[in-house]
Amino acid sequence: MKTQRRVSAAVVALLLGGAGIATSASPALAAETTYKVKCVPPAGGGDPVEGETTAKVTAPASAKVGDEVDVVWETVKPASNNTDLMDIPKDAVQPTGWIALSGGMGELKVVGEKKNPPIAKKAPMVMSAMKGKLKLTKAGKITLTPGKYDVAVSFSFGTFVTKCAPQGNVAAGATIDVSAGSGNGGTTNGGATNGGTTNGGTNNGGTTAGSGGQTDFPGKAVEVAFDCGPVVPGGIKTPVTINAKKKGGGYDLTVKTAKGAMAAPMALPAGALKPSMNVKLGGADTGAVKVSGPANAEPIPDKAPVSLSDMTGTYTPGKTGKVTLSPDQLTIDVTMAPGAAPINVPCKATSSGVSLELDTTAQQGGSGSPSSTGNTSAGASSGNLAETGAEDEGGIKALALIAGTVVLLGGAVFTFTPWRRLRGTR
């Protein structure tokens, strides 16, 4: 579990610092400041981590009351490197920061572009400069001090936001000498630049789908822990996202898990891995919706990225009201040889969360389908593999070929039971 927790933390606990460049009517001045921060990942993303970052804030040396000046916060030294567990893709990191202003002027929000090179494991973190415009409302010296900041990291399976806050005192990053001018006073504007806000990947809430002609309803990624019994020691932990598309009175569901987060330790044949899942209904409706995905169409080479396919299904509402959708039991059928009976691996969700909320209207004959209990031919029973007959001997022999090996699925670790142990349970 420690390794899996590190995988989740690798996705979200990115310890960064900030600063930038700026222009104005007068020459811009920049000052660096180094301070400690504590970064808290979203729910399920691991423990808070403390680090030290160096930020550079750039602003004009002087200006007049009524001027609107550019302020930039840029990273000189990140609080940490990327972990050794996961590469961060290109243009996936977007920072947002808040600069404290002296003289009772509050704070200025600055936003960076979602623009970064690919960040390899153990490589220094890279994030864009955060920019904002400050409307000067009174004369005097105004200091600008970098403060808290958020870092949003987007993957194919969701966006995760880590929140970082200063620990202890922070020195000012820049000072603007504001003289009385003829310009009109105003208020401080925060973060009028592009970028906006991003969705956090937390386990709470989920996205609410409204009415009024909307057809596509994207969900939020939630961290889910699966207990697969002794077949998969340590279980599986991976982000899961449930998306819906309205079709008539029902919804087509698509469930996504982590994509290519790990490398396969051995070659896997085409058709080896076929996933399915129960989507649990809550709120106004009850039951579950079964979704399933195709097996891998191509062989997976040794050490190549391994992913579970997207799983799809249809939900027809049985009740009117707000209905929540949460990831529940995951089942993986493993077939290691053509014609062999699949080995059914049921994995119970021990922790989950709401990924999506829909405003539904009851349909005739609609309701959640019963939860899937999985194939009983080779399921888990009382902590051991179930009794099997001669007809699935080929599947058992195929499983023996990978006895003791590890198959990595997204953020998951699959360790199959050795053949001698299987024989002992028959």
PDB file of C-alpha atoms in Angstrom, residues 78-303:
ATOM      1  CA  PRO A  78      11.032  24.538  -7.310  1.00  0.00           C
ATOM      2  CA  ALA A  79      10.347  23.077  -3.902  1.00  0.00           C
ATOM      3  CA  SER A  80      11.097  19.583  -5.214  1.00  0.00           C
ATOM      4  CA  ASN A  81      11.784  17.488  -8.283  1.00  0.00           C
ATOM      5  CA  ASN A  82       9.235  15.184  -9.839  1.00  0.00           C
ATOM      6  CA  THR A  83       9.077  11.781  -8.163  1.00  0.00           C
ATOM      7  CA  ASP A  84      10.615   8.640  -9.650  1.00  0.00           C
ATOM      8  CA  LEU A  85       7.192   7.057 -10.277  1.00  0.00           C
ATOM      9  CA  MET A  86       5.416   8.935 -13.062  1.00  0.00           C
ATOM     10  CA  ASP A  87       6.213  11.230 -15.985  1.00  0.00           C
ATOM     11  CA  ILE A  88       4.134  14.401 -16.270  1.00  0.00           C
ATOM     12  CA  PRO A  89       2.908  15.053 -19.836  1.00  0.00           C
ATOM     13  CA  LYS A  90       3.464  18.198 -21.847  1.00  0.00           C
ATOM     14  CA  ASP A  91       1.193  21.182 -21.077  1.00  0.00           C
ATOM     15  CA  ALA A  92      -0.380  19.524 -18.040  1.00  0.00           C
ATOM     16  CA  VAL A  93       0.646  21.874 -15.189  1.00  0.00           C
ATOM     17  CA  GLN A  94      -1.235  25.125 -14.445  1.00  0.00           C
ATOM     18  CA  PRO A  95      -0.371  27.257 -11.405  1.00  0.00           C
ATOM     19  CA  THR A  96      -2.460  29.914  -9.653  1.00  0.00           C
ATOM     20  CA  GLY A  97      -0.988  32.152  -6.944  1.00  0.00           C
ATOM     21  CA  TRP A  98      -1.998  34.920  -4.551  1.00  0.00           C
ATOM     22  CA  ILE A  99       0.318  37.871  -3.817  1.00  0.00           C
ATOM     23  CA  ALA A 100      -0.228  39.748  -0.554  1.00  0.00           C
ATOM     24  CA  LEU A 101      -0.311  43.562  -0.896  1.00  0.00           C
ATOM     25  CA  SER A 102       0.628  45.965   1.877  1.00  0.00           C
ATOM     26  CA  GLY A 103      -1.372  48.992   2.952  1.00  0.00           C
ATOM     27  CA  GLY A 104      -4.642  47.132   3.335  1.00  0.00           C
ATOM     28  CA  MET A 105      -4.938  46.495  -0.410  1.00  0.00           C
ATOM     29  CA  GLY A 106      -5.681  42.791   0.016  1.00  0.00           C
ATOM     30  CA  GLU A 107      -4.167  40.320  -2.404  1.00  0.00           C
ATOM     31  CA  LEU A 108      -3.632  39.931  -6.143  1.00  0.00           C
ATOM     32  CA  LYS A 109      -4.506  36.712  -7.952  1.00  0.00           C
ATOM     33  CA  VAL A 110      -2.046  35.678 -10.659  1.00  0.00           C
ATOM     34  CA  VAL A 111      -2.573  32.797 -13.097  1.00  0.00           C
ATOM     35  CA  GLY A 112      -0.151  30.861 -15.269  1.00  0.00           C
ATOM     36  CA  GLU A 113      -0.724  29.183 -18.601  1.00  0.00           C
ATOM     37  CA  LYS A 114      -1.092  25.420 -18.822  1.00  0.00           C
ATOM     38  CA  LYS A 115       2.252  25.191 -20.561  1.00  0.00           C
ATOM     39  CA  ASN A 116       5.227  23.011 -19.631  1.00  0.00           C
ATOM     40  CA  PRO A 117       7.614  20.589 -21.317  1.00  0.00           C
ATOM     41  CA  PRO A 118       7.283  16.882 -20.505  1.00  0.00           C
ATOM     42  CA  ILE A 119       8.633  16.372 -16.996  1.00  0.00           C
ATOM     43  CA  ALA A 120      10.467  13.095 -16.544  1.00  0.00           C
ATOM     44  CA  LYS A 121      10.752  11.160 -13.311  1.00  0.00           C
ATOM     45  CA  LYS A 122      13.189  12.858 -10.883  1.00  0.00           C
ATOM     46  CA  ALA A 123      13.472  15.917 -13.174  1.00  0.00           C
ATOM     47  CA  PRO A 124      13.000  19.439 -11.756  1.00  0.00           C
ATOM     48  CA  MET A 125       9.394  20.616 -11.727  1.00  0.00           C
ATOM     49  CA  VAL A 126       8.536  23.226 -14.349  1.00  0.00           C
ATOM     50  CA  MET A 127       5.568  25.581 -14.334  1.00  0.00           C
ATOM     51  CA  SER A 128       4.746  28.741 -16.264  1.00  0.00           C
ATOM     52  CA  ALA A 129       5.026  32.262 -14.916  1.00  0.00           C
ATOM     53  CA  MET A 130       1.876  33.508 -13.183  1.00  0.00           C
ATOM     54  CA  LYS A 131       0.617  36.906 -14.322  1.00  0.00           C
ATOM     55  CA  GLY A 132      -1.938  39.451 -13.170  1.00  0.00           C
ATOM     56  CA  LYS A 133      -2.823  43.171 -13.409  1.00  0.00           C
ATOM     57  CA  LEU A 134      -2.879  45.431 -10.358  1.00  0.00           C
ATOM     58  CA  LYS A 135      -4.937  48.655 -10.243  1.00  0.00           C
ATOM     59  CA  LEU A 136      -3.180  51.171  -7.973  1.00  0.00           C
ATOM     60  CA  THR A 137      -5.629  53.064  -5.779  1.00  0.00           C
ATOM     61  CA  LYS A 138      -3.498  55.098  -3.367  1.00  0.00           C
ATOM     62  CA  ALA A 139      -0.091  56.722  -3.045  1.00  0.00           C
ATOM     63  CA  GLY A 140       2.786  55.256  -1.061  1.00  0.00           C
ATOM     64  CA  LYS A 141       5.101  52.271  -1.162  1.00  0.00           C
ATOM     65  CA  ILE A 142       3.304  48.995  -1.823  1.00  0.00           C
ATOM     66  CA  THR A 143       5.097  45.728  -1.155  1.00  0.00           C
ATOM     67  CA  LEU A 144       4.189  42.531  -3.001  1.00  0.00           C
ATOM     68  CA  THR A 145       4.775  39.264  -1.124  1.00  0.00           C
ATOM     69  CA  PRO A 146       4.239  35.818  -2.676  1.00  0.00           C
ATOM     70  CA  GLY A 147       1.878  33.688  -0.625  1.00  0.00           C
ATOM     71  CA  LYS A 148      -0.284  30.611  -1.159  1.00  0.00           C
ATOM     72  CA  TYR A 149      -0.621  28.928  -4.525  1.00  0.00           C
ATOM     73  CA  ASP A 150      -2.457  26.029  -6.188  1.00  0.00           C
ATOM     74  CA  VAL A 151      -0.999  23.651  -8.749  1.00  0.00           C
ATOM     75  CA  ALA A 152      -3.416  21.834 -11.079  1.00  0.00           C
ATOM     76  CA  VAL A 153      -2.050  18.824 -12.974  1.00  0.00           C
ATOM     77  CA  SER A 154      -4.155  17.299 -15.750  1.00  0.00           C
ATOM     78  CA  PHE A 155      -3.999  13.690 -16.923  1.00  0.00           C
ATOM     79  CA  SER A 156      -6.275  11.766 -19.296  1.00  0.00           C
ATOM     80  CA  PHE A 157      -8.167  10.438 -16.265  1.00  0.00           C
ATOM     81  CA  GLY A 158      -8.722  13.737 -14.461  1.00  0.00           C
ATOM     82  CA  THR A 159      -7.297  16.969 -13.038  1.00  0.00           C
ATOM     83  CA  PHE A 160      -5.792  17.115  -9.558  1.00  0.00           C
ATOM     84  CA  VAL A 161      -5.134  20.264  -7.511  1.00  0.00           C
ATOM     85  CA  THR A 162      -2.491  20.515  -4.805  1.00  0.00           C
ATOM     86  CA  LYS A 163      -2.791  23.495  -2.439  1.00  0.00           C
ATOM     87  CA  CYS A 164       0.385  25.040  -1.016  1.00  0.00           C
ATOM     88  CA  ALA A 165       0.650  27.613   1.783  1.00  0.00           C
ATOM     89  CA  PRO A 166       3.643  29.468   3.291  1.00  0.00           C
ATOM     90  CA  GLN A 167       5.086  28.274   6.596  1.00  0.00           C
ATOM     91  CA  GLY A 168       6.407  31.169   8.677  1.00  0.00           C
ATOM     92  CA  ASN A 169       7.318  34.664   7.516  1.00  0.00           C
ATOM     93  CA  VAL A 170       7.901  35.473   3.847  1.00  0.00           C
ATOM     94  CA  ALA A 171      10.003  38.414   2.659  1.00  0.00           C
ATOM     95  CA  ALA A 172       8.545  40.886   0.159  1.00  0.00           C
ATOM     96  CA  GLY A 173       9.157  40.030  -3.471  1.00  0.00           C
ATOM     97  CA  ALA A 174       8.867  43.544  -4.945  1.00  0.00           C
ATOM     98  CA  THR A 175       8.004  47.148  -4.011  1.00  0.00           C
ATOM     99  CA  ILE A 176       6.141  49.756  -6.086  1.00  0.00           C
ATOM    100  CA  ASP A 177       6.563  53.460  -5.273  1.00  0.00           C
ATOM    101  CA  VAL A 178       3.132  54.887  -6.089  1.00  0.00           C
ATOM    102  CA  SER A 179       2.898  58.678  -6.503  1.00  0.00           C
ATOM    103  CA  ALA A 180      -0.275  60.754  -6.418  1.00  0.00           C
ATOM    104  CA  GLY A 181      -1.495  61.222  -9.975  1.00  0.00           C
ATOM    105  CA  SER A 182      -4.422  62.539 -11.914  1.00  0.00           C
ATOM    106  CA  GLY A 183      -5.792  59.087 -12.630  1.00  0.00           C
ATOM    107  CA  ASN A 184      -9.015  57.926 -11.098  1.00  0.00           C
ATOM    108  CA  GLY A 185      -8.894  55.643  -8.129  1.00  0.00           C
ATOM    109  CA  GLY A 186     -10.173  52.144  -8.368  1.00  0.00           C
ATOM    110  CA  THR A 187      -9.977  48.754  -6.840  1.00  0.00           C
ATOM    111  CA  THR A 188      -7.510  45.976  -6.965  1.00  0.00           C
ATOM    112  CA  ASN A 189      -8.188  43.550  -9.787  1.00  0.00           C
ATOM    113  CA  GLY A 190      -7.103  39.984  -9.371  1.00  0.00           C
ATOM    114  CA  GLY A 191      -5.874  37.744 -12.145  1.00  0.00           C
ATOM    115  CA  ALA A 192      -7.458  39.186 -15.287  1.00  0.00           C
ATOM    116  CA  THR A 193      -5.231  37.002 -17.431  1.00  0.00           C
ATOM    117  CA  ASN A 194      -6.093  33.768 -19.252  1.00  0.00           C
ATOM    118  CA  GLY A 195      -6.069  30.509 -17.421  1.00  0.00           C
ATOM    119  CA  GLY A 196      -9.080  30.607 -15.165  1.00  0.00           C
ATOM    120  CA  THR A 197      -9.731  27.922 -12.638  1.00  0.00           C
ATOM    121  CA  THR A 198      -9.450  24.182 -12.930  1.00  0.00           C
ATOM    122  CA  ASN A 199     -11.460  21.324 -11.454  1.00  0.00           C
ATOM    123  CA  GLY A 200      -9.971  19.696  -8.407  1.00  0.00           C
ATOM    124  CA  GLY A 201      -9.752  15.936  -8.289  1.00  0.00           C
ATOM    125  CA  THR A 202     -11.265  15.395  -4.853  1.00  0.00           C
ATOM    126  CA  ASN A 203     -13.347  12.527  -3.522  1.00  0.00           C
ATOM    127  CA  ASN A 204     -16.141  14.842  -2.452  1.00  0.00           C
ATOM    128  CA  GLY A 205     -19.033  16.142  -4.447  1.00  0.00           C
ATOM    129  CA  GLY A 206     -18.464  15.405  -8.100  1.00  0.00           C
ATOM    130  CA  THR A 207     -19.812  17.313 -11.072  1.00  0.00           C
ATOM    131  CA  THR A 208     -23.510  18.182 -11.077  1.00  0.00           C
ATOM    132  CA  ALA A 209     -25.234  17.823 -14.445  1.00  0.00           C
ATOM    133  CA  GLY A 210     -27.801  20.495 -15.070  1.00  0.00           C
ATOM    134  CA  SER A 211     -30.746  20.600 -17.451  1.00  0.00           C
ATOM    135  CA  GLY A 212     -31.619  22.879 -20.344  1.00  0.00           C
ATOM    136  CA  GLY A 213     -30.331  21.139 -23.432  1.00  0.00           C
ATOM    137  CA  GLN A 214     -26.996  20.000 -22.049  1.00  0.00           C
ATOM    138  CA  THR A 215     -26.008  16.559 -23.350  1.00  0.00           C
ATOM    139  CA  ASP A 216     -22.416  15.986 -22.175  1.00  0.00           C
ATOM    140  CA  PHE A 217     -21.752  15.690 -18.447  1.00  0.00           C
ATOM    141  CA  PRO A 218     -18.086  15.225 -17.476  1.00  0.00           C
ATOM    142  CA  GLY A 219     -17.370  13.779 -14.035  1.00  0.00           C
ATOM    143  CA  LYS A 220     -14.508  14.363 -11.635  1.00  0.00           C
ATOM    144  CA  ALA A 221     -11.676  11.945 -11.005  1.00  0.00           C
ATOM    145  CA  VAL A 222     -11.985  10.227  -7.630  1.00  0.00           C
ATOM    146  CA  GLU A 223      -9.313   8.109  -5.966  1.00  0.00           C
ATOM    147  CA  VAL A 224     -10.635   4.567  -5.497  1.00  0.00           C
ATOM    148  CA  ALA A 225      -9.058   1.724  -3.501  1.00  0.00           C
ATOM    149  CA  PHE A 226      -9.962  -1.829  -4.547  1.00  0.00           C
ATOM    150  CA  ASP A 227      -9.520  -4.966  -2.437  1.00  0.00           C
ATOM    151  CA  CYS A 228      -8.984  -7.959  -4.733  1.00  0.00           C
ATOM    152  CA  GLY A 229      -8.259 -10.505  -1.986  1.00  0.00           C
ATOM    153  CA  PRO A 230      -5.165 -12.733  -2.066  1.00  0.00           C
ATOM    154  CA  VAL A 231      -5.180 -12.807  -5.873  1.00  0.00           C
ATOM    155  CA  VAL A 232      -3.920  -9.206  -5.903  1.00  0.00           C
ATOM    156  CA  PRO A 233      -1.925  -8.585  -2.714  1.00  0.00           C
ATOM    157  CA  GLY A 234      -2.217  -4.961  -1.637  1.00  0.00           C
ATOM    158  CA  GLY A 235      -5.168  -4.336  -3.956  1.00  0.00           C
ATOM    159  CA  ILE A 236      -5.472  -1.584  -6.536  1.00  0.00           C
ATOM    160  CA  LYS A 237      -5.553   2.181  -6.115  1.00  0.00           C
ATOM    161  CA  THR A 238      -6.321   4.355  -9.134  1.00  0.00           C
ATOM    162  CA  PRO A 239      -8.261   7.504 -10.089  1.00  0.00           C
ATOM    163  CA  VAL A 240     -11.619   6.757 -11.739  1.00  0.00           C
ATOM    164  CA  THR A 241     -13.766   9.204 -13.749  1.00  0.00           C
ATOM    165  CA  ILE A 242     -17.416   8.670 -14.739  1.00  0.00           C
ATOM    166  CA  ASN A 243     -18.679  10.680 -17.723  1.00  0.00           C
ATOM    167  CA  ALA A 244     -22.256  10.706 -19.052  1.00  0.00           C
ATOM    168  CA  LYS A 245     -23.890  11.633 -22.360  1.00  0.00           C
ATOM    169  CA  LYS A 246     -27.659  12.141 -22.421  1.00  0.00           C
ATOM    170  CA  LYS A 247     -29.427   9.947 -24.957  1.00  0.00           C
ATOM    171  CA  GLY A 248     -33.207  10.218 -24.990  1.00  0.00           C
ATOM    172  CA  GLY A 249     -34.370   9.692 -21.422  1.00  0.00           C
ATOM    173  CA  GLY A 250     -31.227   7.814 -20.417  1.00  0.00           C
ATOM    174  CA  TYR A 251     -27.482   8.309 -20.261  1.00  0.00           C
ATOM    175  CA  ASP A 252     -24.566   6.577 -21.958  1.00  0.00           C
ATOM    176  CA  LEU A 253     -21.824   6.186 -19.338  1.00  0.00           C
ATOM    177  CA  THR A 254     -18.063   6.018 -19.929  1.00  0.00           C
ATOM    178  CA  VAL A 255     -15.762   5.080 -17.054  1.00  0.00           C
ATOM    179  CA  LYS A 256     -12.044   5.808 -17.287  1.00  0.00           C
ATOM    180  CA  THR A 257      -9.160   4.667 -15.072  1.00  0.00           C
ATOM    181  CA  ALA A 258      -5.485   5.634 -15.058  1.00  0.00           C
ATOM    182  CA  LYS A 259      -3.837   5.298 -18.465  1.00  0.00           C
ATOM    183  CA  GLY A 260      -0.349   3.908 -18.940  1.00  0.00           C
ATOM    184  CA  ALA A 261       0.912   4.889 -15.517  1.00  0.00           C
ATOM    185  CA  MET A 262       3.164   1.836 -15.247  1.00  0.00           C
ATOM    186  CA  ALA A 263       5.165  -0.500 -17.488  1.00  0.00           C
ATOM    187  CA  ALA A 264       4.394  -4.167 -18.019  1.00  0.00           C
ATOM    188  CA  PRO A 265       7.045  -6.432 -16.460  1.00  0.00           C
ATOM    189  CA  MET A 266       6.402  -9.092 -19.119  1.00  0.00           C
ATOM    190  CA  ALA A 267       4.775  -9.496 -22.550  1.00  0.00           C
ATOM    191  CA  LEU A 268       0.955  -9.835 -22.495  1.00  0.00           C
ATOM    192  CA  PRO A 269      -1.001 -11.290 -25.435  1.00  0.00           C
ATOM    193  CA  ALA A 270      -3.862  -9.559 -27.215  1.00  0.00           C
ATOM    194  CA  GLY A 271      -7.131 -10.166 -25.361  1.00  0.00           C
ATOM    195  CA  ALA A 272      -5.407 -10.788 -22.018  1.00  0.00           C
ATOM    196  CA  LEU A 273      -7.192  -8.137 -19.952  1.00  0.00           C
ATOM    197  CA  LYS A 274     -10.923  -7.313 -20.051  1.00  0.00           C
ATOM    198  CA  PRO A 275     -12.370  -4.950 -17.389  1.00  0.00           C
ATOM    199  CA  SER A 276     -15.902  -4.335 -16.098  1.00  0.00           C
ATOM    200  CA  MET A 277     -17.249  -2.260 -13.208  1.00  0.00           C
ATOM    201  CA  ASN A 278     -20.410  -1.551 -11.231  1.00  0.00           C
ATOM    202  CA  VAL A 279     -21.325   2.142 -11.037  1.00  0.00           C
ATOM    203  CA  LYS A 280     -23.183   2.636  -7.754  1.00  0.00           C
ATOM    204  CA  LEU A 281     -26.260   4.876  -7.765  1.00  0.00           C
ATOM    205  CA  GLY A 282     -27.157   7.111  -4.832  1.00  0.00           C
ATOM    206  CA  GLY A 283     -29.458   9.959  -3.948  1.00  0.00           C
ATOM    207  CA  ALA A 284     -32.854   9.662  -5.634  1.00  0.00           C
ATOM    208  CA  ASP A 285     -32.074   6.310  -7.328  1.00  0.00           C
ATOM    209  CA  THR A 286     -30.554   3.077  -6.071  1.00  0.00           C
ATOM    210  CA  GLY A 287     -28.829   0.028  -7.491  1.00  0.00           C
ATOM    211  CA  ALA A 288     -25.886  -0.173  -9.868  1.00  0.00           C
ATOM    212  CA  VAL A 289     -25.142   0.127 -13.569  1.00  0.00           C
ATOM    213  CA  LYS A 290     -22.824  -2.428 -15.169  1.00  0.00           C
ATOM    214  CA  VAL A 291     -20.180  -1.012 -17.527  1.00  0.00           C
ATOM    215  CA  SER A 292     -17.599  -3.050 -19.408  1.00  0.00           C
ATOM    216  CA  GLY A 293     -14.715  -2.505 -21.753  1.00  0.00           C
ATOM    217  CA  PRO A 294     -13.029  -4.478 -24.520  1.00  0.00           C
ATOM    218  CA  ALA A 295      -9.906  -6.537 -23.988  1.00  0.00           C
ATOM    219  CA  ASN A 296      -6.588  -5.147 -25.180  1.00  0.00           C
ATOM    220  CA  ALA A 297      -6.647  -5.398 -28.982  1.00  0.00           C
ATOM    221  CA  GLU A 298      -2.882  -5.582 -29.416  1.00  0.00           C
ATOM    222  CA  PRO A 299      -0.188  -7.507 -27.544  1.00  0.00           C
ATOM    223  CA  ILE A 300       1.537  -5.493 -24.850  1.00  0.00           C
ATOM    224  CA  PRO A 301       5.339  -5.726 -25.050  1.00  0.00           C
ATOM    225  CA  ASP A 302       7.489  -6.224 -22.025  1.00  0.00           C
ATOM    226  CA  LYS A 303       7.918  -2.949 -20.067  1.00  0.00           C
TER     227      LYS A 303
END
